[in-house]
mmCIF file with all atom_site columns, C-alpha atoms in Angstrom:
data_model
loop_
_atom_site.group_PDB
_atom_site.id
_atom_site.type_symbol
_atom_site.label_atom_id
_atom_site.label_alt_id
_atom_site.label_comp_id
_atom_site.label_asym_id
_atom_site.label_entity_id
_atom_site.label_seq_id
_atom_site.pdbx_PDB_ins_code
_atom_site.Cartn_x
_atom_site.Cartn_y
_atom_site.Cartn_z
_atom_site.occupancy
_atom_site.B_iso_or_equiv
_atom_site.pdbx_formal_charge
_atom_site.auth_seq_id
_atom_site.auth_comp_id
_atom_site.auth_asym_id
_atom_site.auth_atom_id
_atom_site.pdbx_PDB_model_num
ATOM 1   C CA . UNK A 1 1   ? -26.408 -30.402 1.486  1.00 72.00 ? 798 UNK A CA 1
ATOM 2   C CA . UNK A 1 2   ? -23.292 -28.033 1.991  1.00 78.00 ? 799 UNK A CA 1
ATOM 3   C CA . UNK A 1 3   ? -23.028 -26.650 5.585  1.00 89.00 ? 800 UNK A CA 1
ATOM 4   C CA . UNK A 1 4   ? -22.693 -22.909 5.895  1.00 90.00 ? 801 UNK A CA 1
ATOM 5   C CA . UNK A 1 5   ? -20.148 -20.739 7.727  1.00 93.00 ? 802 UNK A CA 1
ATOM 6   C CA . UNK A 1 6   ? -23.131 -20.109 10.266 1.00 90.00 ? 803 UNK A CA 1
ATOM 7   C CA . UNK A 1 7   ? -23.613 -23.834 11.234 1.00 90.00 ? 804 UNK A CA 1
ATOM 8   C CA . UNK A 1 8   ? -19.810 -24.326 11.315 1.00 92.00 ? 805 UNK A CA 1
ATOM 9   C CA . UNK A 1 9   ? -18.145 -21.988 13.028 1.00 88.00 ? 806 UNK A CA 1
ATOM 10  C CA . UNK A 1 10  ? -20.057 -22.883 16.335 1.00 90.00 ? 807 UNK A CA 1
ATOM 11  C CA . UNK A 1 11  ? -18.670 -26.232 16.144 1.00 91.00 ? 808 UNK A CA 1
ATOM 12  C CA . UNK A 1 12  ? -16.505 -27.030 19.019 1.00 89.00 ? 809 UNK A CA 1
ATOM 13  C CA . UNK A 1 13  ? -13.674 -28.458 17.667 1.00 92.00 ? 810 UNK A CA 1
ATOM 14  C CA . UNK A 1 14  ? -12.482 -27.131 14.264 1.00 95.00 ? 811 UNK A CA 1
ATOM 15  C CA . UNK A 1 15  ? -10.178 -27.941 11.066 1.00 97.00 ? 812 UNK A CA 1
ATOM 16  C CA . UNK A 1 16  ? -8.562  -24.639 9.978  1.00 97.00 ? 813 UNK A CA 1
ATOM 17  C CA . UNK A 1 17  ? -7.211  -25.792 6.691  1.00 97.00 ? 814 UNK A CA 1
ATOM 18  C CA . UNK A 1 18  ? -4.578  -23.139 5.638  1.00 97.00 ? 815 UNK A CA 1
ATOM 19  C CA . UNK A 1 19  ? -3.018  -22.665 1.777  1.00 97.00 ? 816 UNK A CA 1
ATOM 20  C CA . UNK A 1 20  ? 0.658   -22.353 0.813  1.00 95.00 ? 817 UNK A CA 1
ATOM 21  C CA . UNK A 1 21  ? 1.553   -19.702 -2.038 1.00 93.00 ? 818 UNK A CA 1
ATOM 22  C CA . UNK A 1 22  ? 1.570   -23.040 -4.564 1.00 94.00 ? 819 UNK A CA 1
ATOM 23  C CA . UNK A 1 23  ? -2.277  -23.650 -2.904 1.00 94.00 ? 820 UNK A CA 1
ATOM 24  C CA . UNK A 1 24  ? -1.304  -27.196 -1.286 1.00 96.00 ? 821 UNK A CA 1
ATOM 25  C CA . UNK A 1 25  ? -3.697  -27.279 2.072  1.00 97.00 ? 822 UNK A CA 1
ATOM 26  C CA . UNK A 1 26  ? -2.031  -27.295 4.904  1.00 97.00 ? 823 UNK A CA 1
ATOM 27  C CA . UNK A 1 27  ? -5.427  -28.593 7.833  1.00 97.00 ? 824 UNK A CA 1
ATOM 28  C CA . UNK A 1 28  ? -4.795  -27.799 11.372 1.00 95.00 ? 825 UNK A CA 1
ATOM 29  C CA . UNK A 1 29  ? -6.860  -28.722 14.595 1.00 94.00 ? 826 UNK A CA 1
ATOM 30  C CA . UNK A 1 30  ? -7.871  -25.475 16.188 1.00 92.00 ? 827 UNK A CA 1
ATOM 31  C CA . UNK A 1 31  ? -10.248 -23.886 19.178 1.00 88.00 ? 828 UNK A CA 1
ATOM 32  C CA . UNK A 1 32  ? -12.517 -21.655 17.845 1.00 91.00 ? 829 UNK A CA 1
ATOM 33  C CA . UNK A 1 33  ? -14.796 -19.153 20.226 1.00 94.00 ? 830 UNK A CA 1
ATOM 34  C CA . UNK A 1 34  ? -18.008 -17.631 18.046 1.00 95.00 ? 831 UNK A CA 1
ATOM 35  C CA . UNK A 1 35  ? -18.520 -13.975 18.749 1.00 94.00 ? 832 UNK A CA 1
ATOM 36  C CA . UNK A 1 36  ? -21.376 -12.924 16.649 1.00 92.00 ? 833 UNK A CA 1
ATOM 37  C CA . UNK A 1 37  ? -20.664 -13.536 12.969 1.00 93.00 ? 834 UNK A CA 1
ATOM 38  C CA . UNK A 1 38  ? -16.876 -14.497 13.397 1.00 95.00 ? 835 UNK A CA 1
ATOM 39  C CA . UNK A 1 39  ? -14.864 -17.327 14.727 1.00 96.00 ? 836 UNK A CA 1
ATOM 40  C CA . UNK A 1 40  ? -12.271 -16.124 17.271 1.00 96.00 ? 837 UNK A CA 1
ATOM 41  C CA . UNK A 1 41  ? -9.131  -18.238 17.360 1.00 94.00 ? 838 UNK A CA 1
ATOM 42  C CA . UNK A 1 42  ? -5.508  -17.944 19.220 1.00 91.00 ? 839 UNK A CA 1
ATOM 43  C CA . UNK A 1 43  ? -2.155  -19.111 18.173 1.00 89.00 ? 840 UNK A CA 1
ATOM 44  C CA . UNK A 1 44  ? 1.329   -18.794 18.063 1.00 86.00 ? 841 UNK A CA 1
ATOM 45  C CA . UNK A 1 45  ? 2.724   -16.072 16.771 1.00 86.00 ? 842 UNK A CA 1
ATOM 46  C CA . UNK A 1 46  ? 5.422   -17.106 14.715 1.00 86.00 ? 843 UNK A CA 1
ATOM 47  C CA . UNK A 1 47  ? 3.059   -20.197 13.514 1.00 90.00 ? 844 UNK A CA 1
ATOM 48  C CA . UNK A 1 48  ? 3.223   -21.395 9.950  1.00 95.00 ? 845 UNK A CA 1
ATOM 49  C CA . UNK A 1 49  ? -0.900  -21.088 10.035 1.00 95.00 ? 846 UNK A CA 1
ATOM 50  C CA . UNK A 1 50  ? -0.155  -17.067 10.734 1.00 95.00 ? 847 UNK A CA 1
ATOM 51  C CA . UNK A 1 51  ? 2.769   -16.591 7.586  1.00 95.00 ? 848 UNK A CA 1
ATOM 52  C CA . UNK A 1 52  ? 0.425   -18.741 5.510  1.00 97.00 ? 849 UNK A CA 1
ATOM 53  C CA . UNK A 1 53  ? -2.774  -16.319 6.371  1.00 97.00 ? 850 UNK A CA 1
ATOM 54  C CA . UNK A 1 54  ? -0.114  -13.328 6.134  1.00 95.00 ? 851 UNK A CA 1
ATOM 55  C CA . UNK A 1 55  ? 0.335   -14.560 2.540  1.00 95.00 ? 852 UNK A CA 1
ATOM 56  C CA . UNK A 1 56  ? -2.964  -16.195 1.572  1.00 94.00 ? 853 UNK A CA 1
ATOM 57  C CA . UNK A 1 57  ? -6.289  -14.944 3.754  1.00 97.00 ? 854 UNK A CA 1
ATOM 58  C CA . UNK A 1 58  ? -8.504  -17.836 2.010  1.00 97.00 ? 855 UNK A CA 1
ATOM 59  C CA . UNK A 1 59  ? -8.815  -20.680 4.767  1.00 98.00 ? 856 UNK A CA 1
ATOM 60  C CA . UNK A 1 60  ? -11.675 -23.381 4.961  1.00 97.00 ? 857 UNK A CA 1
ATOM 61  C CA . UNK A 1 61  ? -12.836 -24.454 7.992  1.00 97.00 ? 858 UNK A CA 1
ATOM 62  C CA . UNK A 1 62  ? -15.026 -27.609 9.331  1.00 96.00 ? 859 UNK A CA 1
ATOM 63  C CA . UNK A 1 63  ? -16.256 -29.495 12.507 1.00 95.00 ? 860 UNK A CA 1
ATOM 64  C CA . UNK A 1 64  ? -13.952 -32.122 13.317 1.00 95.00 ? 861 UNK A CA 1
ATOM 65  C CA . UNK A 1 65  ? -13.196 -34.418 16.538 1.00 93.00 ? 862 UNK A CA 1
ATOM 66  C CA . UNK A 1 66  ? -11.161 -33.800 19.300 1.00 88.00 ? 863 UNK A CA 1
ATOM 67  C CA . UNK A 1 67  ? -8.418  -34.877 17.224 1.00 90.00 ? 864 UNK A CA 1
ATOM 68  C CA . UNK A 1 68  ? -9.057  -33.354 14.295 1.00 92.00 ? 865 UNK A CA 1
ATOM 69  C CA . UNK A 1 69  ? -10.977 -36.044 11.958 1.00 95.00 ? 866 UNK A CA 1
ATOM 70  C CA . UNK A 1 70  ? -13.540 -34.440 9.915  1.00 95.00 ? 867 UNK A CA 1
ATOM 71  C CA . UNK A 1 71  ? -17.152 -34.563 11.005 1.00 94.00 ? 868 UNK A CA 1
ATOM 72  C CA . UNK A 1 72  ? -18.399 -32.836 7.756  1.00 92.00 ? 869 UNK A CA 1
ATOM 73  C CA . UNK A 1 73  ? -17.322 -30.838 4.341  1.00 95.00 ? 870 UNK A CA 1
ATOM 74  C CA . UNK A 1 74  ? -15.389 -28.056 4.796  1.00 96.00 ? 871 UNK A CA 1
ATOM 75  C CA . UNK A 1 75  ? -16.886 -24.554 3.972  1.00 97.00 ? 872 UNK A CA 1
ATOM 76  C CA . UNK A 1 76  ? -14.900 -21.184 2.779  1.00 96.00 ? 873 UNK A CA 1
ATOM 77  C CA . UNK A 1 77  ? -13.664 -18.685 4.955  1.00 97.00 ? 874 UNK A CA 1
ATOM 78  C CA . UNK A 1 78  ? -11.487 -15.567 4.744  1.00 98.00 ? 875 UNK A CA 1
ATOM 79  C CA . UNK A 1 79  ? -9.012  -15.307 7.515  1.00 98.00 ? 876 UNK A CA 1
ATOM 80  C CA . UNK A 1 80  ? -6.995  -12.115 8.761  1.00 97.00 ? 877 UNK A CA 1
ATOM 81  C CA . UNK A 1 81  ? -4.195  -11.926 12.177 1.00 97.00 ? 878 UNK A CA 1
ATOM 82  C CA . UNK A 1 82  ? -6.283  -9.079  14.641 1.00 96.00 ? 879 UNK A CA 1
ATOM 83  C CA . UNK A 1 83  ? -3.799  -6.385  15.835 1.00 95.00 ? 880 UNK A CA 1
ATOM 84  C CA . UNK A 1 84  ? -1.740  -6.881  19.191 1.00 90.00 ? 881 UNK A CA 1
ATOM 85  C CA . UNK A 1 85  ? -3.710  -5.026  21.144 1.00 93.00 ? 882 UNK A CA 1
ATOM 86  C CA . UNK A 1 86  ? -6.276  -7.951  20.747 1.00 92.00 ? 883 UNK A CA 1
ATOM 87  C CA . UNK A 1 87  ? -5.064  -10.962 21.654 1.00 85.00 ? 884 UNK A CA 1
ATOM 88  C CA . UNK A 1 88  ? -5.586  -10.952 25.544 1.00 84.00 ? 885 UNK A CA 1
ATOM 89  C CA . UNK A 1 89  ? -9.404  -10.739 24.695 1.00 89.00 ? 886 UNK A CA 1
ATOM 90  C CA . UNK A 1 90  ? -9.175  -13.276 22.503 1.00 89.00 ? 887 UNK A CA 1
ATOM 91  C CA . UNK A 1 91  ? -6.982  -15.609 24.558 1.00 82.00 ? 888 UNK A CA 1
ATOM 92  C CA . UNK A 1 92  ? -9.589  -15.115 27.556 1.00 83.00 ? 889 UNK A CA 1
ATOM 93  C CA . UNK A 1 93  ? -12.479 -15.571 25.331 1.00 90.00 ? 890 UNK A CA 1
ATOM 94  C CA . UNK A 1 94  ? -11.036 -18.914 24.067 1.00 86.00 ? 891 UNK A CA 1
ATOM 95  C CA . UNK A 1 95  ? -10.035 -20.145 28.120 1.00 85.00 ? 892 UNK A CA 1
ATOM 96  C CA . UNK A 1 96  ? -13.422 -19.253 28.875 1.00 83.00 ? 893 UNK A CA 1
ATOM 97  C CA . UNK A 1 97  ? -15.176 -21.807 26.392 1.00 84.00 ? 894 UNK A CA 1
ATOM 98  C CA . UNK A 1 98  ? -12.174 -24.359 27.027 1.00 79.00 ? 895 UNK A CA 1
ATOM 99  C CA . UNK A 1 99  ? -12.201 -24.296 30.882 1.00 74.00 ? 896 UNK A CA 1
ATOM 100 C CA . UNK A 1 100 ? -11.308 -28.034 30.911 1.00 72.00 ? 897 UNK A CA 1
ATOM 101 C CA . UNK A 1 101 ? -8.351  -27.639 29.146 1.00 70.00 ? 898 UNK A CA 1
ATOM 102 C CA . UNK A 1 102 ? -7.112  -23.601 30.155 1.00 70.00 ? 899 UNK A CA 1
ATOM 103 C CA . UNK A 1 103 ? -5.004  -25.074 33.292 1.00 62.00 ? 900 UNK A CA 1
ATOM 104 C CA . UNK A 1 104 ? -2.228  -26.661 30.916 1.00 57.00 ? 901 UNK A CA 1
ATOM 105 C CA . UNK A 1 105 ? -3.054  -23.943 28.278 1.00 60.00 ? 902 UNK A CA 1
ATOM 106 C CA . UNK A 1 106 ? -2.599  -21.236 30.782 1.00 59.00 ? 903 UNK A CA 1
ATOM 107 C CA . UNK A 1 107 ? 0.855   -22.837 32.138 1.00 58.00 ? 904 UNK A CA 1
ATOM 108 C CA . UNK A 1 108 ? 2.436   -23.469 28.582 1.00 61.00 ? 905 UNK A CA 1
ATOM 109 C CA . UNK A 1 109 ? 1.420   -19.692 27.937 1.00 57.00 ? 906 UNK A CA 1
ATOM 110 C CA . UNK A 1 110 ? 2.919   -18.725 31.108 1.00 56.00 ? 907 UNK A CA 1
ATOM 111 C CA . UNK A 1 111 ? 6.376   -20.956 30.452 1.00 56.00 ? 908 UNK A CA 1
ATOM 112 C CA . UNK A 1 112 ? 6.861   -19.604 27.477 1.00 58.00 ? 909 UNK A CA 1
ATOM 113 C CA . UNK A 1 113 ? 7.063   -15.905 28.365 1.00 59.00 ? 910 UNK A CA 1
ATOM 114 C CA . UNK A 1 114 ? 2.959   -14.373 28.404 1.00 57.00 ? 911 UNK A CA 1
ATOM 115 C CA . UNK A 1 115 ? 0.155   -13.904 26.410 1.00 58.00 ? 912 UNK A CA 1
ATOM 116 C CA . UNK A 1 116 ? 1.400   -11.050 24.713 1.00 65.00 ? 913 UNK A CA 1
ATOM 117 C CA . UNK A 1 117 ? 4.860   -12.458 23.684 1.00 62.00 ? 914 UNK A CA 1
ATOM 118 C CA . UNK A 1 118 ? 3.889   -15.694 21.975 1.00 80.00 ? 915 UNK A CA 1
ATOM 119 C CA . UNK A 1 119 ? 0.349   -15.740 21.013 1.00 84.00 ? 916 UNK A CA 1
ATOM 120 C CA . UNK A 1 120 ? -1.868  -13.371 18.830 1.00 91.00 ? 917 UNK A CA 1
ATOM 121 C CA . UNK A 1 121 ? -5.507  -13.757 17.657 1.00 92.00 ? 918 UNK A CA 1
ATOM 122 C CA . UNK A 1 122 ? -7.076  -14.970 14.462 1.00 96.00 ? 919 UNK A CA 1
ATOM 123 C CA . UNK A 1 123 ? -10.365 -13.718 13.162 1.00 97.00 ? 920 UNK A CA 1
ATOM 124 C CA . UNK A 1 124 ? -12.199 -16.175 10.605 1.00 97.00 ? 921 UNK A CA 1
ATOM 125 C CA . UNK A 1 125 ? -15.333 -14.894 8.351  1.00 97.00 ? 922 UNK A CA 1
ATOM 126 C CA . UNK A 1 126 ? -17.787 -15.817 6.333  1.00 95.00 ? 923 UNK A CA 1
ATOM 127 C CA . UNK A 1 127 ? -16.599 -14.556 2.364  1.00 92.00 ? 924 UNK A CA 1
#
């Protein structure tokens, strides 16, 4: 049986797969943070996942490994870039659940120039 958005988007670890204008899929590793009935996610700005959801707002998403290898079928997702003014919620939100991690995520955030400058936050839904 298919999983849904619900028993996905608490997985850990994630595959955001992205789709170019011609509809190739373009997967990506990501941390995701639940927060009710969305997945919150942070990212570069000037990422190709954010032109390609700029362009194309259907994503799929599914549980994956640490490294990104699929631990189950992907479901369908709708995903929009949250305004500006969001992304340092966001960004704590996700250091919060990946406190192992947030010292080297905090530095490379803090080499290249803030939170504000080069990251901004994804919100992923259910369609």
């Amino acid at each position: 049986m298919a999983p849904t958005f619900d028993e996905v988007h608490t997985a850990k670890y994630l595959l955001l797969t992205t789709f170019t204008k011609d509809g190739r899929p373009k997967p990506t590793p990501i941390w995701g943070v639940p927060d009710g009935d969305r997945l919150l996610v942070i990212t570069d700005d000037g990422s190709w996942k954010v032109r390609r959801i700029r362009n194309t707002p259907r994503v799929t998403i599914a549980a994956c490994g640490v490294l990104g290898k699929p631990k189950g079928q992907p479901v369908e997702a709708i995903a929009r870039v949250l305004p500006k003014s969001d992304t340092r919620g966001v960004y704590s939100k996700v250091l919060r659940r990946y406190w192992h991690h947030s010292w080297w995520f905090l530095a490379h955030t803090v080499v290249r120039g803030g939170v504000d400058k080069v990251h901004v936050g994804l919100e992923i839904t259910a369609p």
